[in-house]
Amino acid sequence: MKKLNNKEIWFITGSQHLYGPEVLKQVAQHSETIVNGLNQDAPLLVGFKYKDVVKTPDEILQTCIAANADPNCIGVVVWMHTFSPAKMWIRGLSNLRKPLCHLHTQFNAEIPWESIDMDFMNLNQAAHGDREFGHIMSRMRKKRKIVVGHWQSPSVQQKLAVWSRVAMGWHELQTMKVARIGDNMREVAVTEGDKVEAQLRFGFSVNGYDTTDVLRYLPGESASEVSALLDVYENEYNLTDSLKKGGKSRASLVEAARIELALKAFLENGGFGAFTDTFENLGEFRQLPGIASQRLMADGYGFGAEGDWKTAALLRSMKTMAQGLDGGTSFMEDYTYHFTPEKSYVLGSHMLEICPSIASHKPSCEIHPLGIGGKADPVRLVFNSKTGPALNASLVDMGNRFRLIINEVEAVAPQADLPKLPVARVLWDAKPNLETAATAWILAGGAHHTVYTQALTTEYMEDFADMAGIEIVVIDEGTNIRDFKNQLNANEVYYHLFELRC
């Protein structure tokens, strides 16, 4: 993943000249104290940077223009310490292109009952200053996150931390390049979509490449980097006997290592953050990249099977958000069901490509036949996922807009060993139950490919949808089908009117 030490979130405080220089000096001091405190105490992925207090329409405009122009600024947090008349903000907000968070707080936590006077009241006016600011943002239909509470509160700091991570994930999309190695799986609908509209909406570009573009980076079988990578495999995974030195399938492991090195070199040299492949366009690949795709995902790359570029880009963005958090994030597919009268479950998996960041134990490195693709048996990592809360996210193209669909789930342990299932897998309980969740998912047009994460919560994805200005629907414990249908119908009208307004 990219280093973040040069990225920053600007903290902008609004006021006006009405209160005089002494009050404005206190406003600035309070703002700097808040920024220093948040940088020290909040679990931020990206640090805050204090900016001067803005007091006039020109100062606001110039600050917003500067934020847009600064490549290190990935978002702005705005707070009205005093009353800042909102008409002053119209030009600035109209020009602002960076993600926006409105922090509704005040410097002091409690009212000083014995000493409070009008000087104190004039200084600490966020209670109505932020409402004035909020009105103009709503009037302008400005998407933003609103965080309410005292800035030293753990819950406020956590919400700011979530938003800062999403801002970094959004920033990652702005210049991301997605390489489609081969084309889309033939005749499949949901993995297709409007790549031009995606670039306009999200920023990332998607272009096609042939397998020969990758294979020109293929090292020789006896190259030193191949030998070094084989050592990594032996140290990090439990190799089956046939893949160990002298084993009958050792040559397949060597080939898998060569493919991984070629793919990584191709991605690094092309500046790609995500990639796709498909078993229908393997060209001169001797085997479908299995362990290569798995390990590249673990390194932070986005991946989508069968040409699924939307899932690949979303996975990269979500991995960027999740850096340093507990729990993994992976490409996933709803594969098969376990229906019983008591409880129904989904077994999620794929032919090969599940990220080991979600593994519950040291993965096993194995080789098994693959009945499709017409190539040699591929090497892959096999494991069960960790248990616990998770979610599945699907980004789909609805023709007139992009829709993000979220289903909250609970990963559980398989009810028995799976000795003959040669792939990584996770068993989950879909919220509120499989019957309702699957009905809602299908009504919403959700894909069979998803991004599965135990590191991120729905809050992250709601913030992401706001930054992108796209529709989001959430399937959770409170979902019922009648209300869900009504939500989808209302959204159709909303986004149709939004298009007409734009």
Coordinates of C-alpha atoms in Angstrom, one line a residue:
M1 CA 0.0 0.0 0.0
K2 CA 1.1 3.6 -0.5
K3 CA 2.7 5.5 2.3
L4 CA 0.4 7.9 4.0
N5 CA 2.8 10.2 5.9
N6 CA 2.4 13.0 3.3
K7 CA -1.4 12.9 3.3
E8 CA -3.4 15.2 5.5
I9 CA -6.9 16.3 6.3
W10 CA -7.4 20.1 6.7
F11 CA -9.2 21.4 9.8
I12 CA -11.0 24.6 8.9
T13 CA -12.7 26.8 11.5
G14 CA -15.4 29.3 10.6
S15 CA -16.0 32.7 12.3
Q16 CA -16.3 36.4 11.3
H17 CA -14.8 39.8 12.2
L18 CA -17.8 40.8 14.2
Y19 CA -16.3 39.6 17.5
G20 CA -13.0 41.4 17.4
P21 CA -9.4 40.3 17.4
E22 CA -9.3 38.9 21.0
V23 CA -12.1 36.5 20.3
L24 CA -10.6 35.4 17.0
K25 CA -7.3 34.8 18.7
Q26 CA -9.1 32.5 21.2
V27 CA -10.9 30.8 18.3
A28 CA -7.6 30.0 16.6
Q29 CA -6.0 28.8 19.8
H30 CA -8.9 26.5 20.6
S31 CA -8.8 25.1 17.0
E32 CA -5.1 24.4 17.2
T33 CA -5.7 22.6 20.6
I34 CA -8.4 20.5 19.1
V35 CA -6.3 19.5 16.1
N36 CA -3.3 18.6 18.3
G37 CA -5.6 16.6 20.6
L38 CA -7.2 14.7 17.8
N39 CA -3.8 13.9 16.2
Q40 CA -2.6 12.6 19.5
D41 CA -5.6 10.7 20.8
A42 CA -7.9 9.7 17.9
P43 CA -7.1 6.5 16.0
L44 CA -6.6 8.4 12.7
L45 CA -5.2 6.8 9.5
V46 CA -4.4 10.3 8.3
G47 CA -3.5 13.3 10.5
F48 CA -5.3 16.6 10.7
K49 CA -3.7 19.9 9.7
Y50 CA -4.8 23.1 11.3
K51 CA -5.7 25.9 8.8
D52 CA -6.2 29.5 9.7
V53 CA -9.7 30.6 10.9
V54 CA -11.7 31.8 7.9
K55 CA -13.7 35.0 8.4
T56 CA -14.7 36.3 5.0
P57 CA -16.2 34.9 1.7
D58 CA -12.8 35.4 0.0
E59 CA -10.9 33.7 2.7
I60 CA -13.3 30.7 2.5
L61 CA -13.1 30.6 -1.3
Q62 CA -9.3 30.7 -1.3
T63 CA -9.0 28.0 1.3
C64 CA -11.4 25.7 -0.6
I65 CA -9.5 26.3 -3.8
A66 CA -6.2 25.6 -2.1
A67 CA -7.6 22.3 -0.6
N68 CA -8.6 21.2 -4.1
A69 CA -5.2 22.1 -5.5
D70 CA -3.1 20.4 -2.8
P71 CA -2.5 16.8 -3.7
N72 CA -1.7 15.9 -0.1
C73 CA -5.1 17.2 1.1
I74 CA -7.6 14.3 1.0
G75 CA -10.5 16.0 2.8
V76 CA -11.6 18.8 5.0
V77 CA -13.2 18.9 8.5
V78 CA -15.1 22.1 9.1
W79 CA -16.3 23.6 12.4
M80 CA -18.1 26.8 13.3
H81 CA -16.6 27.9 16.6
T82 CA -18.7 31.1 16.5
F83 CA -21.5 32.2 14.3
S84 CA -20.2 32.4 10.7
P85 CA -23.0 33.7 8.3
A86 CA -23.5 30.9 5.8
K87 CA -23.9 33.0 2.7
M88 CA -20.2 33.6 3.1
W89 CA -19.6 29.9 2.4
I90 CA -21.6 29.6 -0.8
R91 CA -18.7 30.3 -3.3
G92 CA -16.3 28.2 -1.3
L93 CA -18.6 25.2 -0.9
S94 CA -19.6 25.4 -4.6
N95 CA -15.9 25.1 -5.5
L96 CA -14.9 22.5 -3.0
R97 CA -14.1 19.1 -4.5
K98 CA -12.6 17.3 -1.5
P99 CA -14.6 15.1 0.9
L100 CA -16.3 17.1 3.6
C101 CA -16.9 16.3 7.3
H102 CA -18.9 18.7 9.5
L103 CA -17.8 18.5 13.1
H104 CA -20.5 19.9 15.4
T105 CA -18.6 20.4 18.7
Q106 CA -17.5 23.0 21.1
F107 CA -14.2 23.6 22.8
N108 CA -15.5 23.2 26.3
A109 CA -17.4 20.0 27.3
E110 CA -19.6 21.4 30.0
I111 CA -21.2 24.8 30.9
P112 CA -19.3 26.6 33.6
W113 CA -22.4 27.3 35.6
E114 CA -20.9 29.7 38.2
S115 CA -18.9 31.8 35.8
I116 CA -20.7 31.8 32.5
D117 CA -21.3 35.3 31.1
M118 CA -22.0 36.8 27.7
D119 CA -18.3 36.9 26.8
F120 CA -18.3 33.1 27.1
M121 CA -21.6 32.8 25.1
N122 CA -20.2 35.0 22.3
L123 CA -17.1 32.9 22.0
N124 CA -18.8 29.5 22.2
Q125 CA -21.6 29.7 19.6
A126 CA -21.3 26.4 17.7
A127 CA -24.7 25.3 18.9
H128 CA -26.3 27.8 16.4
G129 CA -23.2 28.6 14.3
D130 CA -23.1 25.0 13.0
R131 CA -26.8 24.9 12.4
E132 CA -26.5 28.0 10.1
F133 CA -23.6 26.2 8.3
G134 CA -25.6 23.0 8.1
H135 CA -28.6 24.8 6.5
I136 CA -26.6 26.1 3.6
M137 CA -25.0 22.7 3.0
S138 CA -28.4 21.1 2.9
R139 CA -29.8 23.9 0.7
M140 CA -26.9 23.2 -1.7
R141 CA -27.4 19.5 -1.5
K142 CA -23.9 19.1 -0.3
K143 CA -23.0 15.5 0.7
R144 CA -21.0 15.3 3.9
K145 CA -20.6 13.4 7.2
I146 CA -21.9 15.1 10.3
V147 CA -20.2 14.2 13.6
V148 CA -21.9 15.6 16.8
G149 CA -20.4 15.6 20.3
H150 CA -17.4 16.8 22.3
W151 CA -14.1 16.5 20.4
Q152 CA -12.5 14.6 23.3
S153 CA -15.3 12.0 23.3
P154 CA -14.1 8.5 22.2
S155 CA -17.2 8.1 20.1
V156 CA -16.6 11.4 18.2
Q157 CA -12.9 10.5 17.7
Q158 CA -13.9 7.1 16.4
K159 CA -16.4 8.6 13.9
L160 CA -13.7 11.0 12.7
A161 CA -11.3 8.1 12.4
V162 CA -13.8 6.1 10.3
W163 CA -14.3 9.1 8.0
S164 CA -10.6 9.8 7.6
R165 CA -10.0 6.2 6.5
V166 CA -12.8 6.4 4.0
A167 CA -11.4 9.7 2.7
M168 CA -8.1 7.8 2.1
G169 CA -9.9 5.1 0.3
W170 CA -11.7 7.6 -1.8
H171 CA -8.4 9.4 -2.5
E172 CA -7.0 6.1 -3.7
L173 CA -9.7 5.7 -6.3
Q174 CA -9.0 9.1 -7.8
T175 CA -5.9 8.0 -9.7
M176 CA -6.3 4.3 -9.5
K177 CA -5.6 2.2 -12.6
V178 CA -7.3 -1.1 -13.0
A179 CA -5.8 -3.7 -15.5
R180 CA -8.2 -6.1 -17.1
I181 CA -6.0 -9.1 -18.1
G182 CA -8.3 -10.7 -20.7
D183 CA -11.9 -9.7 -21.0
N184 CA -15.2 -10.2 -19.1
M185 CA -16.5 -13.7 -18.7
R186 CA -18.6 -14.3 -21.8
E187 CA -22.3 -13.4 -21.6
V188 CA -22.1 -12.4 -17.9
A189 CA -24.1 -9.2 -17.1
V190 CA -23.3 -8.0 -13.7
T191 CA -19.5 -7.8 -14.1
E192 CA -20.0 -5.5 -17.1
G193 CA -20.7 -1.8 -16.8
D194 CA -19.9 1.7 -18.0
K195 CA -16.2 2.2 -17.5
V196 CA -16.3 5.8 -18.7
E197 CA -19.1 6.6 -16.3
A198 CA -17.1 4.9 -13.5
Q199 CA -14.1 7.1 -14.2
L200 CA -16.3 10.2 -14.2
R201 CA -17.9 9.1 -10.9
F202 CA -15.1 7.5 -9.0
G203 CA -11.9 8.6 -10.7
F204 CA -10.3 5.2 -11.5
S205 CA -9.6 4.1 -15.1
V206 CA -10.1 0.6 -16.5
N207 CA -8.2 -0.7 -19.5
G208 CA -7.6 -4.0 -21.1
Y209 CA -4.3 -6.0 -21.5
D210 CA -3.3 -9.3 -22.9
T211 CA -1.7 -12.1 -21.0
T212 CA 1.4 -11.5 -23.1
D213 CA 1.7 -8.0 -21.5
V214 CA 2.2 -9.9 -18.2
L215 CA 4.3 -12.8 -19.4
R216 CA 7.0 -10.6 -20.7
Y217 CA 7.9 -10.1 -17.0
L218 CA 8.1 -13.9 -16.4
P219 CA 11.4 -14.8 -14.8
G220 CA 13.3 -18.0 -15.6
E221 CA 12.6 -21.1 -13.6
S222 CA 16.0 -21.0 -11.9
A223 CA 16.1 -17.2 -11.2
S224 CA 17.1 -16.1 -7.7
E225 CA 13.8 -14.3 -7.1
V226 CA 11.9 -17.5 -7.9
S227 CA 14.0 -19.4 -5.4
A228 CA 13.4 -16.7 -2.8
L229 CA 9.7 -16.7 -3.3
L230 CA 9.6 -20.5 -2.9
D231 CA 11.3 -20.1 0.4
V232 CA 8.5 -17.7 1.4
Y233 CA 5.9 -20.2 0.4
E234 CA 7.6 -22.9 2.5
N235 CA 7.9 -20.6 5.6
E236 CA 4.4 -19.0 5.5
Y237 CA 2.2 -22.0 4.5
N238 CA 1.9 -25.7 5.0
L239 CA 2.9 -27.2 1.7
T240 CA 1.4 -30.5 0.8
D241 CA 4.0 -33.2 0.1
S242 CA 3.6 -33.1 -3.7
L243 CA 4.7 -29.4 -3.6
K244 CA 7.7 -29.8 -1.4
K245 CA 11.2 -30.1 -2.8
G246 CA 11.4 -33.4 -4.7
G247 CA 7.6 -33.7 -4.8
K248 CA 5.8 -34.8 -8.0
S249 CA 4.1 -31.4 -8.4
R250 CA 7.0 -29.2 -7.4
A251 CA 7.3 -27.8 -11.0
S252 CA 3.7 -26.5 -10.6
L253 CA 4.7 -24.5 -7.5
V254 CA 7.7 -23.1 -9.4
E255 CA 5.4 -22.0 -12.2
A256 CA 3.0 -20.4 -9.7
A257 CA 5.9 -18.4 -8.2
R258 CA 7.0 -17.3 -11.7
I259 CA 3.4 -16.2 -12.4
E260 CA 3.2 -14.2 -9.1
L261 CA 6.5 -12.5 -9.8
A262 CA 5.4 -11.6 -13.4
L263 CA 2.0 -10.3 -12.2
K264 CA 3.6 -8.2 -9.5
A265 CA 6.2 -6.7 -11.8
F266 CA 3.5 -5.9 -14.4
L267 CA 1.3 -4.2 -11.8
E268 CA 4.2 -2.3 -10.3
N269 CA 5.6 -1.1 -13.6
G270 CA 2.2 -0.1 -14.8
G271 CA 1.2 1.7 -11.6
F272 CA -1.9 -0.4 -11.2
G273 CA -3.8 -0.7 -7.9
A274 CA -6.1 -3.5 -9.0
F275 CA -6.5 -6.1 -11.7
T276 CA -8.8 -8.8 -13.1
D277 CA -8.3 -12.0 -15.0
T278 CA -10.5 -14.7 -16.4
F279 CA -10.2 -18.4 -17.0
E280 CA -11.5 -17.9 -20.5
N281 CA -8.6 -15.7 -21.6
L282 CA -5.5 -17.3 -20.1
G283 CA -3.4 -17.2 -23.2
E284 CA 0.1 -18.6 -22.6
F285 CA -0.4 -18.8 -18.8
R286 CA 0.2 -22.5 -17.9
Q287 CA -2.2 -22.3 -15.0
L288 CA -4.8 -19.9 -13.7
P289 CA -3.1 -17.5 -11.2
G290 CA -4.3 -18.8 -7.9
I291 CA -1.8 -18.3 -5.1
A292 CA -0.6 -15.3 -7.1
S293 CA -3.9 -13.5 -6.9
Q294 CA -4.4 -14.5 -3.3
R295 CA -1.0 -13.1 -2.2
L296 CA -1.3 -9.9 -4.3
M297 CA -4.6 -9.2 -2.5
A298 CA -2.9 -9.8 0.8
D299 CA -0.4 -7.1 -0.3
G300 CA -3.2 -4.7 -0.8
Y301 CA -4.0 -5.0 -4.5
G302 CA -7.7 -5.1 -5.6
F303 CA -8.8 -8.2 -7.6
G304 CA -11.8 -9.3 -9.5
A305 CA -12.3 -12.7 -11.2
E306 CA -13.8 -13.1 -14.6
G307 CA -13.1 -9.4 -15.6
D308 CA -15.0 -8.0 -12.6
W309 CA -13.4 -4.5 -12.6
K310 CA -15.9 -2.9 -10.3
T311 CA -15.2 -5.4 -7.5
A312 CA -11.5 -5.1 -8.1
A313 CA -11.5 -1.3 -7.7
L314 CA -13.8 -1.5 -4.6
L315 CA -11.6 -4.1 -3.0
R316 CA -8.5 -1.9 -3.4
S317 CA -10.3 1.1 -1.9
M318 CA -11.6 -0.9 1.0
K319 CA -8.2 -2.4 1.7
T320 CA -6.8 1.2 1.8
M321 CA -9.4 2.1 4.4
A322 CA -8.7 -1.0 6.4
Q323 CA -4.9 -0.6 6.8
G324 CA -3.9 -1.5 10.3
L325 CA -7.3 -2.7 11.5
D326 CA -8.1 -6.1 12.8
G327 CA -9.8 -8.5 10.4
G328 CA -9.2 -9.1 6.7
T329 CA -10.8 -8.0 3.4
S330 CA -11.1 -10.2 0.4
F331 CA -12.7 -10.8 -3.0
M332 CA -15.7 -13.2 -2.4
E333 CA -18.5 -15.0 -4.1
D334 CA -21.8 -16.4 -2.7
Y335 CA -21.2 -20.0 -3.8
T336 CA -23.6 -22.4 -2.2
Y337 CA -26.3 -22.6 0.5
H338 CA -26.9 -24.7 3.6
F339 CA -30.7 -24.8 4.1
T340 CA -32.1 -26.3 7.3
P341 CA -35.4 -25.7 9.2
E342 CA -33.5 -24.2 12.1
K343 CA -31.0 -22.0 10.3
S344 CA -29.7 -21.3 6.8
Y345 CA -26.2 -20.3 5.9
V346 CA -24.1 -19.2 2.9
L347 CA -20.8 -20.8 2.0
G348 CA -18.7 -18.1 0.4
S349 CA -15.7 -19.1 -1.8
H350 CA -14.3 -19.0 -5.3
M351 CA -12.4 -21.3 -7.6
L352 CA -9.1 -20.2 -6.1
E353 CA -8.9 -16.5 -5.3
I354 CA -9.8 -15.7 -1.6
C355 CA -7.4 -13.4 0.2
P356 CA -5.5 -15.0 3.1
S357 CA -6.0 -11.9 5.2
I358 CA -9.2 -13.5 6.4
A359 CA -7.7 -16.9 7.3
S360 CA -8.3 -18.3 10.8
H361 CA -5.1 -20.4 10.7
K362 CA -1.9 -20.9 8.7
P363 CA -3.1 -21.7 5.1
S364 CA -2.3 -24.9 3.4
C365 CA -0.7 -24.6 0.0
E366 CA -2.2 -27.2 -2.3
I367 CA -2.6 -28.2 -5.9
H368 CA -5.8 -29.6 -7.3
P369 CA -7.4 -30.0 -10.8
L370 CA -9.6 -27.2 -12.1
G371 CA -12.3 -28.4 -14.4
I372 CA -12.5 -25.2 -16.5
G373 CA -9.9 -23.1 -18.3
G374 CA -8.1 -26.0 -20.1
K375 CA -4.8 -25.3 -18.3
A376 CA -2.6 -27.2 -15.9
D377 CA -3.7 -27.8 -12.3
P378 CA -3.3 -24.5 -10.4
V379 CA -1.7 -24.0 -6.9
R380 CA -3.8 -22.3 -4.3
L381 CA -4.0 -21.5 -0.6
V382 CA -6.7 -23.4 1.3
F383 CA -8.1 -22.3 4.7
N384 CA -11.2 -21.5 6.7
S385 CA -12.1 -17.9 7.5
K386 CA -12.1 -16.3 11.0
T387 CA -15.5 -16.1 12.7
G388 CA -17.2 -12.9 13.7
P389 CA -19.1 -9.9 12.3
A390 CA -18.5 -9.1 8.7
L391 CA -20.2 -7.6 5.7
N392 CA -20.5 -8.2 1.9
A393 CA -20.3 -5.2 -0.4
S394 CA -21.4 -5.2 -4.0
L395 CA -21.0 -2.3 -6.5
V396 CA -23.3 -2.6 -9.5
D397 CA -24.1 -0.5 -12.5
M398 CA -27.9 0.1 -12.7
G399 CA -27.8 1.8 -16.1
N400 CA -28.5 5.3 -14.8
R401 CA -26.5 5.2 -11.7
F402 CA -24.2 3.0 -9.5
R403 CA -25.6 1.3 -6.5
L404 CA -23.7 0.0 -3.5
I405 CA -25.4 -2.9 -1.7
I406 CA -24.3 -4.0 1.8
N407 CA -25.3 -7.1 3.6
E408 CA -24.2 -7.5 7.2
V409 CA -23.3 -11.1 8.1
E410 CA -21.9 -13.2 10.9
A411 CA -19.1 -15.6 9.9
V412 CA -19.4 -18.9 11.8
A413 CA -17.3 -22.1 11.9
P414 CA -18.1 -24.8 9.4
Q415 CA -20.3 -27.5 10.9
A416 CA -17.8 -30.2 9.8
D417 CA -14.5 -30.6 8.2
L418 CA -14.3 -30.1 4.5
P419 CA -11.6 -32.5 3.5
K420 CA -12.5 -32.6 -0.2
L421 CA -13.2 -28.9 -0.8
P422 CA -9.9 -27.6 -2.3
V423 CA -10.5 -23.9 -1.9
A424 CA -10.5 -21.2 0.8
R425 CA -14.0 -20.6 2.3
V426 CA -16.1 -18.8 4.8
L427 CA -19.5 -19.8 6.2
W428 CA -21.8 -16.9 7.2
D429 CA -25.2 -16.2 8.6
A430 CA -26.7 -13.4 6.5
K431 CA -28.7 -10.8 8.4
P432 CA -31.5 -10.8 9.3
N433 CA -31.7 -14.3 7.8
L434 CA -30.8 -15.9 4.6
E435 CA -34.3 -15.9 3.1
T436 CA -34.8 -12.2 3.7
A437 CA -31.2 -11.2 2.9
A438 CA -31.1 -13.1 -0.4
T439 CA -34.6 -11.8 -1.4
A440 CA -33.5 -8.2 -0.8
W441 CA -30.1 -8.7 -2.5
I442 CA -31.8 -10.1 -5.6
L443 CA -34.3 -7.3 -5.6
A444 CA -31.5 -4.7 -5.4
G445 CA -29.7 -6.4 -8.3
G446 CA -26.6 -7.3 -6.2
A447 CA -23.8 -9.3 -7.9
H448 CA -22.6 -12.8 -7.0
H449 CA -19.1 -11.3 -6.6
T450 CA -18.6 -9.1 -3.5
V451 CA -15.9 -7.6 -1.3
Y452 CA -16.1 -9.4 2.1
T453 CA -14.6 -7.7 5.1
Q454 CA -14.3 -8.2 8.8
A455 CA -12.2 -5.0 9.2
L456 CA -14.8 -2.4 8.1
T457 CA -18.4 -1.8 9.2
T458 CA -21.4 -0.4 7.4
E459 CA -20.5 3.1 8.7
Y460 CA -17.5 3.1 6.4
M461 CA -19.5 2.2 3.4
E462 CA -22.2 4.8 4.1
D463 CA -19.5 7.4 4.3
F464 CA -18.0 6.1 1.0
A465 CA -21.4 6.3 -0.7
D466 CA -21.8 9.9 0.4
M467 CA -18.3 10.8 -0.9
A468 CA -19.0 9.1 -4.2
G469 CA -22.5 10.6 -4.4
I470 CA -24.0 7.1 -5.2
E471 CA -27.0 5.1 -3.9
I472 CA -26.5 2.7 -1.0
V473 CA -28.9 0.1 0.3
V474 CA -28.2 -1.8 3.5
I475 CA -29.5 -5.3 4.4
D476 CA -29.2 -5.8 8.1
E477 CA -31.0 -7.1 11.2
G478 CA -33.8 -4.6 10.7
T479 CA -34.6 -5.4 7.1
N480 CA -38.0 -6.4 6.0
I481 CA -39.0 -6.9 2.3
R482 CA -42.0 -4.6 2.2
D483 CA -40.0 -1.6 3.4
F484 CA -37.0 -2.6 1.3
K485 CA -39.1 -2.6 -1.9
N486 CA -40.5 0.8 -0.9
Q487 CA -36.9 2.1 -0.4
L488 CA -35.8 0.9 -3.8
N489 CA -38.9 2.5 -5.5
A490 CA -38.2 5.8 -3.7
N491 CA -34.6 5.7 -4.7
E492 CA -35.6 5.3 -8.4
V493 CA -37.6 8.5 -8.1
Y494 CA -34.9 10.4 -6.2
Y495 CA -32.1 9.6 -8.6
H496 CA -34.3 10.3 -11.6
L497 CA -35.0 13.7 -10.2
F498 CA -31.4 14.2 -9.2
E499 CA -30.4 13.5 -12.8
L500 CA -32.9 16.1 -14.1
R501 CA -31.6 18.7 -11.6
C502 CA -28.0 18.1 -12.7

